[in-house]
mmCIF file of C-alpha atoms in Angstrom:
data_model
loop_
_atom_site.group_PDB
_atom_site.id
_atom_site.type_symbol
_atom_site.label_atom_id
_atom_site.label_comp_id
_atom_site.label_asym_id
_atom_site.label_seq_id
_atom_site.Cartn_x
_atom_site.Cartn_y
_atom_site.Cartn_z
ATOM 1 C CA TYR A 1 7.679 22.388 274.565
ATOM 2 C CA GLN A 2 5.043 24.304 276.327
ATOM 3 C CA HIS A 3 2.713 25.761 273.117
ATOM 4 C CA TYR A 4 2.449 23.122 270.733
ATOM 5 C CA ASN A 5 0.335 20.066 268.722
ATOM 6 C CA LEU A 6 1.982 17.356 267.098
ATOM 7 C CA TYR A 7 0.570 15.705 264.333
ATOM 8 C CA LYS A 8 1.332 12.383 262.213
ATOM 9 C CA ARG A 9 0.480 11.745 258.793
ATOM 10 C CA ASN A 10 1.418 8.617 257.076
ATOM 11 C CA LYS A 11 5.195 8.189 258.251
ATOM 12 C CA ILE A 12 5.552 12.390 258.320
ATOM 13 C CA ASN A 13 5.517 14.484 261.589
ATOM 14 C CA ILE A 14 3.743 17.740 261.836
ATOM 15 C CA ILE A 15 4.255 20.087 264.667
ATOM 16 C CA GLN A 16 2.676 23.374 265.138
ATOM 17 C CA PHE A 17 4.045 26.083 267.275
ATOM 18 C CA VAL A 18 2.389 28.634 268.496
ATOM 19 C CA PHE A 19 4.625 32.155 268.638
ATOM 20 C CA GLY A 20 4.445 35.829 269.589
ATOM 21 C CA PRO A 21 1.220 38.252 270.371
ATOM 22 C CA PHE A 22 -0.162 37.603 266.824
ATOM 23 C CA GLN A 23 -0.532 33.719 268.261
ATOM 24 C CA GLU A 24 1.275 32.596 264.843
ATOM 25 C CA ASN A 25 1.368 29.384 263.614
ATOM 26 C CA THR A 26 4.925 27.906 262.767
ATOM 27 C CA PHE A 27 5.054 24.603 261.471
ATOM 28 C CA VAL A 28 7.850 21.958 260.946
ATOM 29 C CA VAL A 29 7.602 18.805 259.301
ATOM 30 C CA SER A 30 9.867 16.101 259.599
ATOM 31 C CA ASP A 31 10.286 12.416 257.953
ATOM 32 C CA ASP A 32 11.440 9.458 259.716
ATOM 33 C CA GLU A 33 14.742 10.306 258.797
ATOM 34 C CA GLY A 34 14.882 13.493 261.052
ATOM 35 C CA ASN A 35 15.001 15.606 257.756
ATOM 36 C CA VAL A 36 12.908 18.773 258.084
ATOM 37 C CA MET A 37 10.894 21.430 256.304
ATOM 38 C CA VAL A 38 10.628 24.592 258.696
ATOM 39 C CA PHE A 39 7.362 26.876 257.491
ATOM 40 C CA ASP A 40 6.804 30.379 258.796
ATOM 41 C CA PRO A 41 9.060 30.638 261.881
ATOM 42 C CA GLY A 42 7.424 33.159 264.217
ATOM 43 C CA CYS A 43 9.666 33.297 266.687
ATOM 44 C CA TYR A 44 10.887 36.338 268.674
ATOM 45 C CA GLU A 45 11.413 35.885 272.360
ATOM 46 C CA ARG A 46 14.469 34.189 273.792
ATOM 47 C CA PHE A 47 12.234 31.291 275.096
ATOM 48 C CA GLU A 48 10.236 30.846 272.117
ATOM 49 C CA GLU A 49 13.581 30.220 269.853
ATOM 50 C CA GLU A 50 15.038 27.637 272.612
ATOM 51 C CA GLU A 51 11.897 26.066 272.230
ATOM 52 C CA LEU A 52 12.075 25.789 268.341
ATOM 53 C CA LYS A 53 15.879 24.898 268.500
ATOM 54 C CA ALA A 54 15.025 21.770 271.235
ATOM 55 C CA TYR A 55 12.858 20.347 268.906
ATOM 56 C CA LEU A 56 14.820 20.974 265.891
ATOM 57 C CA SER A 57 18.038 19.362 267.541
ATOM 58 C CA GLU A 58 16.200 16.511 268.011
ATOM 59 C CA LYS A 59 16.243 16.064 264.220
ATOM 60 C CA GLN A 60 19.635 14.406 262.749
ATOM 61 C CA GLY A 61 18.541 14.244 259.154
ATOM 62 C CA LYS A 62 20.889 15.314 256.389
ATOM 63 C CA ILE A 63 18.626 17.524 254.839
ATOM 64 C CA ARG A 64 17.067 21.053 256.480
ATOM 65 C CA ARG A 65 15.199 23.777 254.581
ATOM 66 C CA LEU A 66 13.046 27.089 255.347
ATOM 67 C CA TYR A 67 10.742 28.348 253.789
ATOM 68 C CA ASN A 68 7.653 30.863 254.341
ATOM 69 C CA THR A 69 3.886 31.005 252.793
ATOM 70 C CA HIS A 70 4.859 34.807 252.353
ATOM 71 C CA ALA A 71 6.507 36.838 254.423
ATOM 72 C CA HIS A 72 4.176 39.369 257.025
ATOM 73 C CA ILE A 73 6.064 40.355 260.140
ATOM 74 C CA ASP A 74 4.220 37.710 262.112
ATOM 75 C CA HIS A 75 5.711 34.890 259.729
ATOM 76 C CA VAL A 76 9.258 36.206 259.403
ATOM 77 C CA LEU A 77 10.196 37.141 262.593
ATOM 78 C CA GLY A 78 12.440 34.013 263.573
ATOM 79 C CA ASN A 79 13.750 34.147 259.668
ATOM 80 C CA ALA A 80 17.254 34.858 260.536
ATOM 81 C CA PHE A 81 17.445 33.053 263.980
ATOM 82 C CA VAL A 82 16.102 29.519 261.814
ATOM 83 C CA SER A 83 18.378 30.249 258.729
ATOM 84 C CA ASN A 84 21.835 30.717 261.109
ATOM 85 C CA LEU A 85 20.109 27.749 263.297
ATOM 86 C CA ILE A 86 19.663 24.789 260.664
ATOM 87 C CA GLY A 87 22.227 26.496 258.487
ATOM 88 C CA THR A 88 20.311 27.160 254.823
ATOM 89 C CA GLY A 89 19.219 29.669 253.204
ATOM 90 C CA LEU A 90 15.502 30.952 252.849
ATOM 91 C CA GLY A 91 12.453 29.909 249.916
ATOM 92 C CA LEU A 92 9.596 32.510 249.330
ATOM 93 C CA HIS A 93 7.655 33.439 246.329
ATOM 94 C CA GLU A 94 9.565 36.074 243.806
ATOM 95 C CA LEU A 95 6.408 38.748 244.250
ATOM 96 C CA ASP A 96 6.859 38.495 248.111
ATOM 97 C CA VAL A 97 10.104 39.979 248.285
ATOM 98 C CA THR A 98 8.705 43.616 248.529
ATOM 99 C CA THR A 99 6.604 42.605 251.050
ATOM 100 C CA LEU A 100 9.447 40.925 253.042
ATOM 101 C CA GLN A 101 11.712 44.077 252.590
ATOM 102 C CA ARG A 102 9.484 46.242 254.395
ATOM 103 C CA VAL A 103 9.442 44.448 257.430
ATOM 104 C CA HIS A 104 12.400 45.992 258.884
ATOM 105 C CA GLN A 105 11.200 49.042 258.560
ATOM 106 C CA SER A 106 7.387 48.614 260.127
ATOM 107 C CA ALA A 107 9.485 45.960 263.018
ATOM 108 C CA HIS A 108 9.560 49.134 265.418
ATOM 109 C CA LEU A 109 5.943 49.824 264.739
ATOM 110 C CA TYR A 110 5.103 46.615 266.312
ATOM 111 C CA GLY A 111 7.062 46.853 269.719
ATOM 112 C CA PHE A 112 9.818 44.323 267.722
ATOM 113 C CA GLU A 113 12.724 46.902 268.483
ATOM 114 C CA GLY A 114 15.070 43.404 268.564
ATOM 115 C CA TYR A 115 13.962 42.418 265.263
ATOM 116 C CA VAL A 116 16.932 40.672 263.437
ATOM 117 C CA PRO A 117 16.078 41.163 259.401
ATOM 118 C CA SER A 118 15.632 37.989 257.521
ATOM 119 C CA PRO A 119 17.770 37.026 255.194
ATOM 120 C CA GLU A 120 17.117 37.863 251.375
ATOM 121 C CA PRO A 121 15.636 34.665 249.670
ATOM 122 C CA THR A 122 18.389 32.728 248.304
ATOM 123 C CA PHE A 123 16.179 30.627 246.334
ATOM 124 C CA PHE A 124 12.480 31.141 244.633
ATOM 125 C CA VAL A 125 9.547 28.901 245.063
ATOM 126 C CA SER A 126 7.074 28.648 242.176
ATOM 127 C CA HIS A 127 3.589 27.889 241.308
ATOM 128 C CA ASN A 128 3.437 23.861 240.566
ATOM 129 C CA GLU A 129 6.978 23.209 241.752
ATOM 130 C CA LEU A 130 7.574 20.106 243.316
ATOM 131 C CA LEU A 131 9.860 20.199 246.708
ATOM 132 C CA GLN A 132 11.699 17.107 247.912
ATOM 133 C CA VAL A 133 12.910 16.891 251.142
ATOM 134 C CA GLY A 134 14.425 13.675 252.263
ATOM 135 C CA ALA A 135 10.801 11.205 252.201
ATOM 136 C CA MET A 136 8.324 14.193 252.042
ATOM 137 C CA GLU A 137 7.494 15.945 248.798
ATOM 138 C CA ALA A 138 5.240 19.159 248.721
ATOM 139 C CA GLN A 139 3.765 21.165 245.724
ATOM 140 C CA VAL A 140 3.729 24.475 245.990
ATOM 141 C CA LEU A 141 0.765 26.134 244.459
ATOM 142 C CA PHE A 142 0.418 30.420 244.168
ATOM 143 C CA THR A 143 -2.426 31.845 246.348
ATOM 144 C CA PRO A 144 -2.232 35.461 246.329
ATOM 145 C CA GLY A 145 -4.710 37.545 247.733
ATOM 146 C CA HIS A 146 -3.440 38.216 251.206
ATOM 147 C CA SER A 147 -0.045 39.198 250.097
ATOM 148 C CA PRO A 148 1.489 39.432 246.393
ATOM 149 C CA GLY A 149 3.485 36.882 246.656
ATOM 150 C CA HIS A 150 1.668 34.165 249.051
ATOM 151 C CA VAL A 151 1.854 30.271 248.437
ATOM 152 C CA VAL A 152 0.965 27.558 249.977
ATOM 153 C CA TYR A 153 2.660 23.801 250.423
ATOM 154 C CA TYR A 154 0.391 20.789 249.467
ATOM 155 C CA PHE A 155 1.700 17.487 250.551
ATOM 156 C CA GLU A 156 -0.941 15.455 248.417
ATOM 157 C CA LYS A 157 0.466 11.836 249.637
ATOM 158 C CA GLU A 158 -0.266 12.598 253.382
ATOM 159 C CA GLY A 159 -3.088 14.771 252.650
ATOM 160 C CA PHE A 160 -2.442 18.193 254.209
ATOM 161 C CA VAL A 161 -1.582 21.775 253.020
ATOM 162 C CA ILE A 162 0.527 24.305 254.831
ATOM 163 C CA ASN A 163 -1.897 27.265 253.822
ATOM 164 C CA GLY A 164 -0.366 30.247 255.965
ATOM 165 C CA ASP A 165 -2.996 33.326 255.626
ATOM 166 C CA VAL A 166 -5.524 32.547 252.953
ATOM 167 C CA LEU A 167 -7.973 30.642 254.708
ATOM 168 C CA PHE A 168 -8.719 30.078 258.474
ATOM 169 C CA ARG A 169 -11.492 27.940 259.796
ATOM 170 C CA GLY A 170 -14.602 29.434 259.279
ATOM 171 C CA SER A 171 -12.529 32.789 257.831
ATOM 172 C CA PHE A 172 -10.033 33.966 255.588
ATOM 173 C CA GLY A 173 -6.789 36.343 255.229
ATOM 174 C CA ARG A 174 -7.051 39.884 255.512
ATOM 175 C CA THR A 175 -6.444 41.724 252.550
ATOM 176 C CA ASP A 176 -6.563 45.690 253.931
ATOM 177 C CA LEU A 177 -2.644 45.335 254.155
ATOM 178 C CA PRO A 178 -0.321 46.781 251.307
ATOM 179 C CA GLY A 179 -0.553 44.138 248.183
ATOM 180 C CA GLY A 180 -3.682 43.073 249.171
ATOM 181 C CA ASN A 181 -6.713 41.934 246.832
ATOM 182 C CA MET A 182 -9.866 40.523 248.119
ATOM 183 C CA GLU A 183 -10.753 39.362 244.396
ATOM 184 C CA ASP A 184 -7.342 37.624 244.155
ATOM 185 C CA LEU A 185 -7.589 36.074 247.379
ATOM 186 C CA LYS A 186 -11.416 35.010 246.320
ATOM 187 C CA ASN A 187 -9.698 33.331 243.135
ATOM 188 C CA SER A 188 -6.747 31.266 244.979
ATOM 189 C CA ILE A 189 -9.775 29.956 247.413
ATOM 190 C CA TYR A 190 -11.992 28.809 245.023
ATOM 191 C CA ASN A 191 -10.146 28.058 242.186
ATOM 192 C CA VAL A 192 -6.751 26.645 244.163
ATOM 193 C CA LEU A 193 -7.580 25.349 247.561
ATOM 194 C CA PHE A 194 -11.305 24.471 246.857
ATOM 195 C CA SER A 195 -10.011 21.624 243.983
ATOM 196 C CA LEU A 196 -8.361 20.019 247.136
ATOM 197 C CA PRO A 197 -9.833 17.143 247.849
ATOM 198 C CA ASP A 198 -12.340 17.541 250.534
ATOM 199 C CA ASP A 199 -10.863 15.538 253.361
ATOM 200 C CA THR A 200 -7.271 17.819 252.578
ATOM 201 C CA VAL A 201 -6.418 19.000 256.288
ATOM 202 C CA VAL A 202 -5.761 22.877 256.016
ATOM 203 C CA TYR A 203 -2.888 23.827 258.702
ATOM 204 C CA CYS A 204 -3.501 27.943 259.183
ATOM 205 C CA GLY A 205 -0.935 30.636 259.706
ATOM 206 C CA HIS A 206 -3.101 31.562 262.827
ATOM 207 C CA GLY A 207 -6.239 29.383 265.006
ATOM 208 C CA PRO A 208 -6.873 25.813 264.534
ATOM 209 C CA SER A 209 -6.757 23.401 261.411
ATOM 210 C CA THR A 210 -10.071 22.763 259.390
ATOM 211 C CA THR A 211 -10.730 20.813 255.974
ATOM 212 C CA ILE A 212 -11.173 21.804 252.413
ATOM 213 C CA GLY A 213 -14.692 19.958 252.692
ATOM 214 C CA GLN A 214 -15.850 21.648 255.937
ATOM 215 C CA GLU A 215 -14.688 25.699 254.462
ATOM 216 C CA LYS A 216 -16.483 24.663 250.962
ATOM 217 C CA LYS A 217 -19.517 24.323 252.731
ATOM 218 C CA THR A 218 -19.105 26.653 255.621
ATOM 219 C CA ASN A 219 -16.805 29.721 254.845
ATOM 220 C CA TYR A 220 -17.602 33.223 255.399
ATOM 221 C CA ILE A 221 -15.904 33.786 252.025
ATOM 222 C CA LEU A 222 -18.929 31.825 250.426
ATOM 223 C CA GLN A 223 -20.953 35.294 250.843
ATOM 224 C CA PHE A 224 -18.813 37.528 248.688
#
């Protein structure tokens, strides 16, 4: 794999692929049985799809799930590919369905002429829901602001969160896209993410990872 980082926390593997012109981080979280959770597949080019496919084909677990933190174009480019590849539906928050439906219209504006439209969600994820996949357990936390239905996936036992575009190292998600709202984003960061333990590792939708404690001390959002 050419563009990836691999992390291990307890018995959970986290692989981070960096895809596309947006340098979007796609995460695959798996347990030792080979069960997988795929988050925000941003693969679009054939070589990116092949890279992700090669990794997923090594995983022989029974349970395979696909989730989005939110439905902006860079996070859903590979939804159709991954859904077909692993034979599963899509989990998304209900309030981001409109965001997902807009992607097909805007794909050509971004130069993604070959975009295969994402499937519609087959199930909705909701605040405080616990997702059980093999040995993995993730809590869904509702974190709007960057988009209306943004959620993050918090793995409490392993001490990390798949955070999409809410928080970045030293920065935060933009709010100037349709459905964005700065007050909502501040609320999501201050009252939801900053309530997690300081040593929680934050895997971001773009750029390097960070920790909750580091961002509580230094993040630019604190000036607002």
